[in-house]
Coordinates of C-alpha atoms in Angstrom, one line a residue:
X96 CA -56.0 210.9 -61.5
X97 CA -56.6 212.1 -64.8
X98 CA -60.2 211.3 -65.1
X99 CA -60.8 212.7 -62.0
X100 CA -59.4 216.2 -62.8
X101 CA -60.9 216.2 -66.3
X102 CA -64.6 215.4 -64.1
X103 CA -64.1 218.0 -61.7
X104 CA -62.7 220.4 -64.8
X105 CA -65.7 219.6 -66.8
X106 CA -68.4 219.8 -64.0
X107 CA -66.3 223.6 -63.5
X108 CA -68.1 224.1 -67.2
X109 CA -64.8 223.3 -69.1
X110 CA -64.9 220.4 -71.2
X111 CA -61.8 219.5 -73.1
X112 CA -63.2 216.9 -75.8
X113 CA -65.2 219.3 -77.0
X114 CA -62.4 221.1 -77.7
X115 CA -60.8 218.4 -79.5
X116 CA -63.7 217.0 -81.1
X117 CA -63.8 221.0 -82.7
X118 CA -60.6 220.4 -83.8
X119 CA -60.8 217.3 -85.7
X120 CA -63.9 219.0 -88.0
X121 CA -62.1 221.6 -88.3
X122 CA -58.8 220.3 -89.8
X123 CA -60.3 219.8 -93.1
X124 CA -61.3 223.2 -93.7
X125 CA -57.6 224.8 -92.1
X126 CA -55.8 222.3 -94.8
X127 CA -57.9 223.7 -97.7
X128 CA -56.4 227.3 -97.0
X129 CA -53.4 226.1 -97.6
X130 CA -51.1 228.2 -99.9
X131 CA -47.0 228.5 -100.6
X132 CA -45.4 229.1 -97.1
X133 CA -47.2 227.4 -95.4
X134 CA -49.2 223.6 -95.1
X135 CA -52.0 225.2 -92.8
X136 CA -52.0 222.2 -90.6
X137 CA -53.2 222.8 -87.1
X138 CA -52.4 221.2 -83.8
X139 CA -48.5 222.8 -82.7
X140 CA -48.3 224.9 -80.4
X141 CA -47.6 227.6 -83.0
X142 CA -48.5 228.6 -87.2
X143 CA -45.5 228.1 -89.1
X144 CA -45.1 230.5 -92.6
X145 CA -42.0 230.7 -94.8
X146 CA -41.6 233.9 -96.3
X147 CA -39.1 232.8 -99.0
X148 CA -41.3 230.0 -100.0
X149 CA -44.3 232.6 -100.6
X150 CA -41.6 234.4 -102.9
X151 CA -40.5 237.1 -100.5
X152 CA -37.3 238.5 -99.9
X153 CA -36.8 242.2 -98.8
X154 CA -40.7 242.9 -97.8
X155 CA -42.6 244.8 -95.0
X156 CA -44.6 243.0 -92.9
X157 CA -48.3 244.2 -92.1
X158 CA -50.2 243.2 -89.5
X159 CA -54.3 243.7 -88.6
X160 CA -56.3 242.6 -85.6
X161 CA -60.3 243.4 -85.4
X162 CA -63.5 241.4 -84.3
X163 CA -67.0 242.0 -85.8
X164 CA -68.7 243.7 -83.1
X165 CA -72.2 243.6 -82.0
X166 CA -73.3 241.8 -85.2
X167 CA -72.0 238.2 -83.6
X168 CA -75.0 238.9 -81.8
X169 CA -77.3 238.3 -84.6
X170 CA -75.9 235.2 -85.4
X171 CA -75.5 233.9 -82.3
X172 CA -79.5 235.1 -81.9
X173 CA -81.3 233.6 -85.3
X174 CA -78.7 230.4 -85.1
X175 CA -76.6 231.2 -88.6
X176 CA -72.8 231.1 -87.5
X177 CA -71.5 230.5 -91.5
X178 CA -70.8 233.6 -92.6
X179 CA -69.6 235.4 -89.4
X180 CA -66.3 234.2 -90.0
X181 CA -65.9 235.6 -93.0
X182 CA -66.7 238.9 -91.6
X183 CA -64.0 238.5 -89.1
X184 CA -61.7 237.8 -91.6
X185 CA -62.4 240.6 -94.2
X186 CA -62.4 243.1 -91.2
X187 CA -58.7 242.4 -91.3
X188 CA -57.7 241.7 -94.5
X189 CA -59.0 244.3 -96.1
X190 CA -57.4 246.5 -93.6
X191 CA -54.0 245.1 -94.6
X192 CA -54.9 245.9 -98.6
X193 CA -54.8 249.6 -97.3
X194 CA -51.3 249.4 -97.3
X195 CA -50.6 247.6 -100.4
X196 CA -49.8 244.1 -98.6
X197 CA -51.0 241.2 -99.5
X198 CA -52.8 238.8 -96.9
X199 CA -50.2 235.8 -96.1
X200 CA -52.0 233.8 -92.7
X201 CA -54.3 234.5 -90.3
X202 CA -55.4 233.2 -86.9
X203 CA -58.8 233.3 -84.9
X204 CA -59.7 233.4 -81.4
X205 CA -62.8 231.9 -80.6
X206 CA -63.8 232.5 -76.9
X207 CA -67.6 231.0 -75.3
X208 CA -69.4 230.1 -72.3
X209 CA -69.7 226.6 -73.4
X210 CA -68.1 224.8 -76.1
X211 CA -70.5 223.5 -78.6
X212 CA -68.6 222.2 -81.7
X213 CA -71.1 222.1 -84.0
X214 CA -71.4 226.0 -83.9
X215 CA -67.4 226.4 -83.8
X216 CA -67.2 224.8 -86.6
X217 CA -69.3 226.4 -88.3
X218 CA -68.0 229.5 -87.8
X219 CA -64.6 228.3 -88.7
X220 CA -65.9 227.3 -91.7
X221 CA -67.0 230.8 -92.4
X222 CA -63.2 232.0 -91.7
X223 CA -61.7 229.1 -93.8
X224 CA -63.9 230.3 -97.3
X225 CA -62.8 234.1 -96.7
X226 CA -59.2 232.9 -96.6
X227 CA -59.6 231.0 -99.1
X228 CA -60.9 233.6 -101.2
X229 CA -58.4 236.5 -100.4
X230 CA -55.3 232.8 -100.9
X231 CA -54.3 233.7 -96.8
X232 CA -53.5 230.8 -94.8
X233 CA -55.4 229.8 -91.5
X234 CA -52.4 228.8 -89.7
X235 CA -53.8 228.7 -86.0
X236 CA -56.1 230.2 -83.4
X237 CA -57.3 229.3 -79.9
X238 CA -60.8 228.2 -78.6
X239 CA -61.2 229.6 -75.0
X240 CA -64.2 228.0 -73.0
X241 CA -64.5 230.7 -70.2
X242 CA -68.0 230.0 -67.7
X243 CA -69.2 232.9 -66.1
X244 CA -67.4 235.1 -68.1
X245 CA -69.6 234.5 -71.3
X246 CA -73.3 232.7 -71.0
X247 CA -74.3 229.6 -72.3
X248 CA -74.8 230.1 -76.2
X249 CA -72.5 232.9 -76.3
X250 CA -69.5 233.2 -77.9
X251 CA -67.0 236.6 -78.9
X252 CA -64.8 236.1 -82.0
X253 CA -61.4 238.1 -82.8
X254 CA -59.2 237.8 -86.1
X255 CA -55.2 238.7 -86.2
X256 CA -54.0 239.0 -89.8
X257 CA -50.4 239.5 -91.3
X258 CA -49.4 240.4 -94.8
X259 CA -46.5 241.4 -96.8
X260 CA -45.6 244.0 -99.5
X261 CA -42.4 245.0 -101.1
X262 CA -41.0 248.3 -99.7
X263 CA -41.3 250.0 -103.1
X264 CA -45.5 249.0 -103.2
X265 CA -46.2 250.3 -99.7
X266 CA -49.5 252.5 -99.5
X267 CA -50.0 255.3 -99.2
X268 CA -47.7 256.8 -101.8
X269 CA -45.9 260.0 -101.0
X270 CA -47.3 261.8 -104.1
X271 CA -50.6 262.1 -103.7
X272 CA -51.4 265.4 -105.0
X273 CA -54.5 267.8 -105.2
X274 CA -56.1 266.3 -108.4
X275 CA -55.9 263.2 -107.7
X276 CA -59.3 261.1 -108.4
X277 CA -61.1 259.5 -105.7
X278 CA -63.6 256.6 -106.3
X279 CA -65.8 254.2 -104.4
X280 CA -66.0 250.6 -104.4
X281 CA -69.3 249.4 -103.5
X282 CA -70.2 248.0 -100.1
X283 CA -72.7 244.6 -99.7
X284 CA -74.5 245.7 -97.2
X285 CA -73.8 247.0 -93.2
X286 CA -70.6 245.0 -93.3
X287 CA -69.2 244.8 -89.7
X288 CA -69.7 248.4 -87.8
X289 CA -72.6 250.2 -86.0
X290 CA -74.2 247.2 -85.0
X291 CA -75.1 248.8 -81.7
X292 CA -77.3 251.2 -83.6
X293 CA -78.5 248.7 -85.9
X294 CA -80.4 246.2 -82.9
X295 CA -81.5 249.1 -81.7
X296 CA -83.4 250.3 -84.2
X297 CA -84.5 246.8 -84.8
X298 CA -85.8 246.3 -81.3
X299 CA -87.2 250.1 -81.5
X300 CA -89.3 249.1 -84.7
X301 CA -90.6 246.1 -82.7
X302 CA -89.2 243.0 -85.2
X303 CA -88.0 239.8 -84.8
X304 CA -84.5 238.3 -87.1
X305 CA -87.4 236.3 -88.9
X306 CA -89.6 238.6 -89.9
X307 CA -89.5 240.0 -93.4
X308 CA -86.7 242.6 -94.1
X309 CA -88.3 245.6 -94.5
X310 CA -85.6 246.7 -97.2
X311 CA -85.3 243.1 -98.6
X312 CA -88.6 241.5 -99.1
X313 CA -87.3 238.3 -100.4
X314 CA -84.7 237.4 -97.0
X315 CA -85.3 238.0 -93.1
X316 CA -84.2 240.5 -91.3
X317 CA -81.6 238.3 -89.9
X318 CA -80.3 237.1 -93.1
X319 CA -80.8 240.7 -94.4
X320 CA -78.2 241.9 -92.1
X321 CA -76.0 239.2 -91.6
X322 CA -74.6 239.5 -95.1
X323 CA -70.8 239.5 -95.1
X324 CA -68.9 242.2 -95.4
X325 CA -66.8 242.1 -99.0
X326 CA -63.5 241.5 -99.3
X327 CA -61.7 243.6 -101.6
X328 CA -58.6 242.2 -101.6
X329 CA -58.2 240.6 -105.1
X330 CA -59.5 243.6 -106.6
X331 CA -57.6 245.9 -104.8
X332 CA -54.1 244.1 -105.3
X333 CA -55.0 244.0 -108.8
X334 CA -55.8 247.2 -109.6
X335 CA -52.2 248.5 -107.6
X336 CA -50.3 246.1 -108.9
X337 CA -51.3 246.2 -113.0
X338 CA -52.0 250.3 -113.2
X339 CA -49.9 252.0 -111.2
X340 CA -52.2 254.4 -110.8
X341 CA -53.1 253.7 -107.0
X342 CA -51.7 255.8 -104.8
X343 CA -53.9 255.1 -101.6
X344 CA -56.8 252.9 -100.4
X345 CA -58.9 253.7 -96.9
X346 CA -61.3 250.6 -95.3
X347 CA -64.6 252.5 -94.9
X348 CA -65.5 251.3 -91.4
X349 CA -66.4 253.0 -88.0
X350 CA -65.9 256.3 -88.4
X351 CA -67.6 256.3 -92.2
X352 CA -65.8 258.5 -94.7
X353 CA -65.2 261.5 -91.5
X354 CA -62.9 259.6 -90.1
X355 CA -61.2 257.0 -92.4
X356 CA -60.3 258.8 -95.4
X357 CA -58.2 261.5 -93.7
X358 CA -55.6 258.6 -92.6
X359 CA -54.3 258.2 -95.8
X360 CA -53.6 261.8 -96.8
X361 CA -50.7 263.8 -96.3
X362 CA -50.7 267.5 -94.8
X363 CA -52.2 270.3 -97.1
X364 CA -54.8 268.3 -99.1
X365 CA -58.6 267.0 -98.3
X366 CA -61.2 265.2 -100.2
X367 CA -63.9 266.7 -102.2
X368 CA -66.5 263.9 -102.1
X369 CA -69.9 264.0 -103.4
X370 CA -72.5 262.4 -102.0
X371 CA -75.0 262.4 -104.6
X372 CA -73.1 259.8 -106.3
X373 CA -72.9 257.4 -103.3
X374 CA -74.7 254.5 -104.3
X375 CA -76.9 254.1 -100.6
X376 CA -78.4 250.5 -100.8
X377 CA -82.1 250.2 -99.1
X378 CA -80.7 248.9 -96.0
X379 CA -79.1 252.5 -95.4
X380 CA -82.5 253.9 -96.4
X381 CA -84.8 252.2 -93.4
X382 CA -82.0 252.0 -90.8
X383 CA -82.1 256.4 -91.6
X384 CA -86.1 255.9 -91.7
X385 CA -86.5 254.0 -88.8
X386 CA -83.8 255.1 -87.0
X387 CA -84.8 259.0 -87.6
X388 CA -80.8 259.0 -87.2
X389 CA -79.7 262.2 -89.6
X390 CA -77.2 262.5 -92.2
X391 CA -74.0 263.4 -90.5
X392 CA -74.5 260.5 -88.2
X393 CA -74.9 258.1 -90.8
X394 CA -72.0 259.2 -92.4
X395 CA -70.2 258.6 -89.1
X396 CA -71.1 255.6 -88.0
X397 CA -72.1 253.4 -91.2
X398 CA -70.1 253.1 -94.7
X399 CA -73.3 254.2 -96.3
X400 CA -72.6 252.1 -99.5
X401 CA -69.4 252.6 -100.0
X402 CA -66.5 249.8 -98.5
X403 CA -63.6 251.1 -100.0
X404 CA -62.2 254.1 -101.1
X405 CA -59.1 254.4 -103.5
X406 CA -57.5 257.1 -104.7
X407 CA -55.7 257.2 -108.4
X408 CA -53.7 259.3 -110.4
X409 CA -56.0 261.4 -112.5
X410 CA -53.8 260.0 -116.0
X411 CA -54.2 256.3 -115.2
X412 CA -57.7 256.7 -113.2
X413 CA -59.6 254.7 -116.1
X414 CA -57.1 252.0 -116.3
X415 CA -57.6 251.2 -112.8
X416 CA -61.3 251.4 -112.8
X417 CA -61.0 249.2 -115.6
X418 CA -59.4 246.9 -113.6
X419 CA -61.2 247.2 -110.2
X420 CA -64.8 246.1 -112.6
X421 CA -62.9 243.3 -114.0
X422 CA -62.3 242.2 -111.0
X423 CA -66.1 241.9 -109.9
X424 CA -66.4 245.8 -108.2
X425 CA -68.9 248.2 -108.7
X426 CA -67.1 251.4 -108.6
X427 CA -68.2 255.1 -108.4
X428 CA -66.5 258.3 -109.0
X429 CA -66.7 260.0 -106.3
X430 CA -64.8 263.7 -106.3
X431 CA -61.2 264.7 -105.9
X432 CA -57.9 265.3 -103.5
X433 CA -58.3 269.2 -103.2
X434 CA -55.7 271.6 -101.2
X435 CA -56.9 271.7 -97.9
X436 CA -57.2 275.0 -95.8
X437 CA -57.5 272.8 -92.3
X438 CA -60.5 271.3 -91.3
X439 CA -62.4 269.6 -92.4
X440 CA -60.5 267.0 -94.1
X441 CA -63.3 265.6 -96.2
X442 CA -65.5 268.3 -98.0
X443 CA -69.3 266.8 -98.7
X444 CA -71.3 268.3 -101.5
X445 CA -74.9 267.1 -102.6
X446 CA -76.7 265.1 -99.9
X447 CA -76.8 261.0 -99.7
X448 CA -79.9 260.1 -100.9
X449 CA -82.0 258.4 -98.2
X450 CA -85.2 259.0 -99.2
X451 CA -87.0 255.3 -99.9

């Protein structure tokens, strides 16, 4: 009777040894994520983390949940599933450094047409060196093979991350003041938002993922964009942690610097930032070219160069610049927390330089 069912199941489109076979390659990569609280084995019906073991005992948990957009479909179009995953999991994590907390596990949901495990893996194995990297835990995650819903070859990916910090670390800090120095950490590339805009400039200019990036002569256009978005946690728990001198951190995703940076700020104060220091890398240059998409909506939809945006006490600002380039980021000083009048919220001076 078993067989039977599993036949019919599997002529329905489902077929549950894939699903197993996806999880016996991927075990090796979950167990190599493990760190204290938890063993990161897979295969219960739910992740397991001790918070005492990790060395906890009166924190605040933090959690994040995001996906990567549009830009799955570049991978799942030019065949490179490795380094979506870590996208997925930076989208997260780094949203969880924004309050001070540090990453402890995170789970995937993997959802497709048809199961193929080759590419599951794959991407898992993408997820498993991000958490690695950032010491979070893949603990779980679920692999939903949905006919109909999603074609053949398809597949949609979401991440759900928690963290912890000590009550007394939280972020923002309640004394952020006018004065206060802002800086950028460099971005590597697009990262994970305004993918929507991105193919469609792409299919606008007429150009196939293996043609020659236009702004990167030596990849493809595929490779080009499918560059992970950086993780900043290290750097960023590092730099709060040793200085003191953070006082609050925005994730420069949708919404650019418009809409990001004014969720850290208290009433009464904006940001004065200028934009001739923004470092724009090429890719920000051709998609503006190409794109004939103007200033302001760059600065709304794409982080322009710039991932991550902290904000320091102006007598320790060098200490933790210091220690944000030690810990492998390129960072730029971008302007200042001024008294706000109202809107706007973030003041631009200069223009970003797109010319190129």
């Amino acid at each position: 009777m078993t067989f039977v069912t599993q036949a019919r199941y599997a002529a329905a489109g489902v077929d549950i040894d894939a699903g197993n076979r996806l999880v016996e390659l991927i075990k090796p990569l979950v167990r190599a994520t493990a760190r204290a609280g938890a063993d990161a084995e897979i295969g219960g019906f739910g992740g397991l983390f001790d918070l005492k073991a990790a060395g906890y005992s009166d924190p605040v948990l933090v959690a994040a949940t995001d996906g990567v957009g549009t830009k799955v479909k570049i991978a799942i179009e030019t065949g490179r599933h490795d380094t979506i995953g870590i996208d997925l999991v930076a989208m997260s994590v780094n949203d969880l450094v924004v309050q001070g907390a540090e990453p402890l596990f995170f789970l995937d949901y993997f959802a497709c047409g048809k199961l193929d495990p080759a590419v599951g893996a794959a991407v898992v194995s993408g997820i498993a060196a991000a958490c690695r990297e950032v010491r979070c835990a893949l603990i779980g995650g679920e692999t939903a093979e949905m006919p109909g819903v999603y074609q053949p070859g398809d597949y949609d990916l979401a991440g759900f991350a928690v963290g912890a910090v000590a009550r007394a670390d939280l972020l923002p800090r309640s004394d952020i003041a006018a004065g206060d120095v802002v800086v950028g950490l460099a971005a590597s590339g697009v990262h994970s938002n305004g993918f929507s805009l991105v193919r469609r400039v792409v299919a606008d200019a007429q150009l196939a993922w293996t043609a020659q990036a236009p702004f990167a002569p030596s990849q493809t256009l595929g490779e080009a964009l499918l560059t992970p978005t950086r993780l900043y946690v290290r750097s960023c728990l590092a730099a709060a942690r040793e200085t003191k001198a953070v006082k609050a951190l925005a994730h420069i995703t949708g919404g650019g610097f418009v809409d990001n940076i004014p969720r850290v700020l208290p009433d009464g104060l904006s940001i004065a930032l200028d934009l001739d220091r923004v470092p724009v890398p090429p890719v920000f240059k051709w998609l503006a070219r190409a794109g004939n998409i103007a200033e302001a909506e760059m600065l709304r939809t794409f982080n322009c160069g710039i991932g991550m945006v902290a904000i320091l006490a102006a007598a320790d600002a060098n200490a933790a610049i210091d220690c944000f380039t030690v810990n492998g980021e390129t960072v730029v000083r971008l302007g200042e927390v001024i008294k706000a009048a109202g809107e706007p919220r973030v003041a631009f001076r200069g223009r970003l330089d797109l010319a190129g």
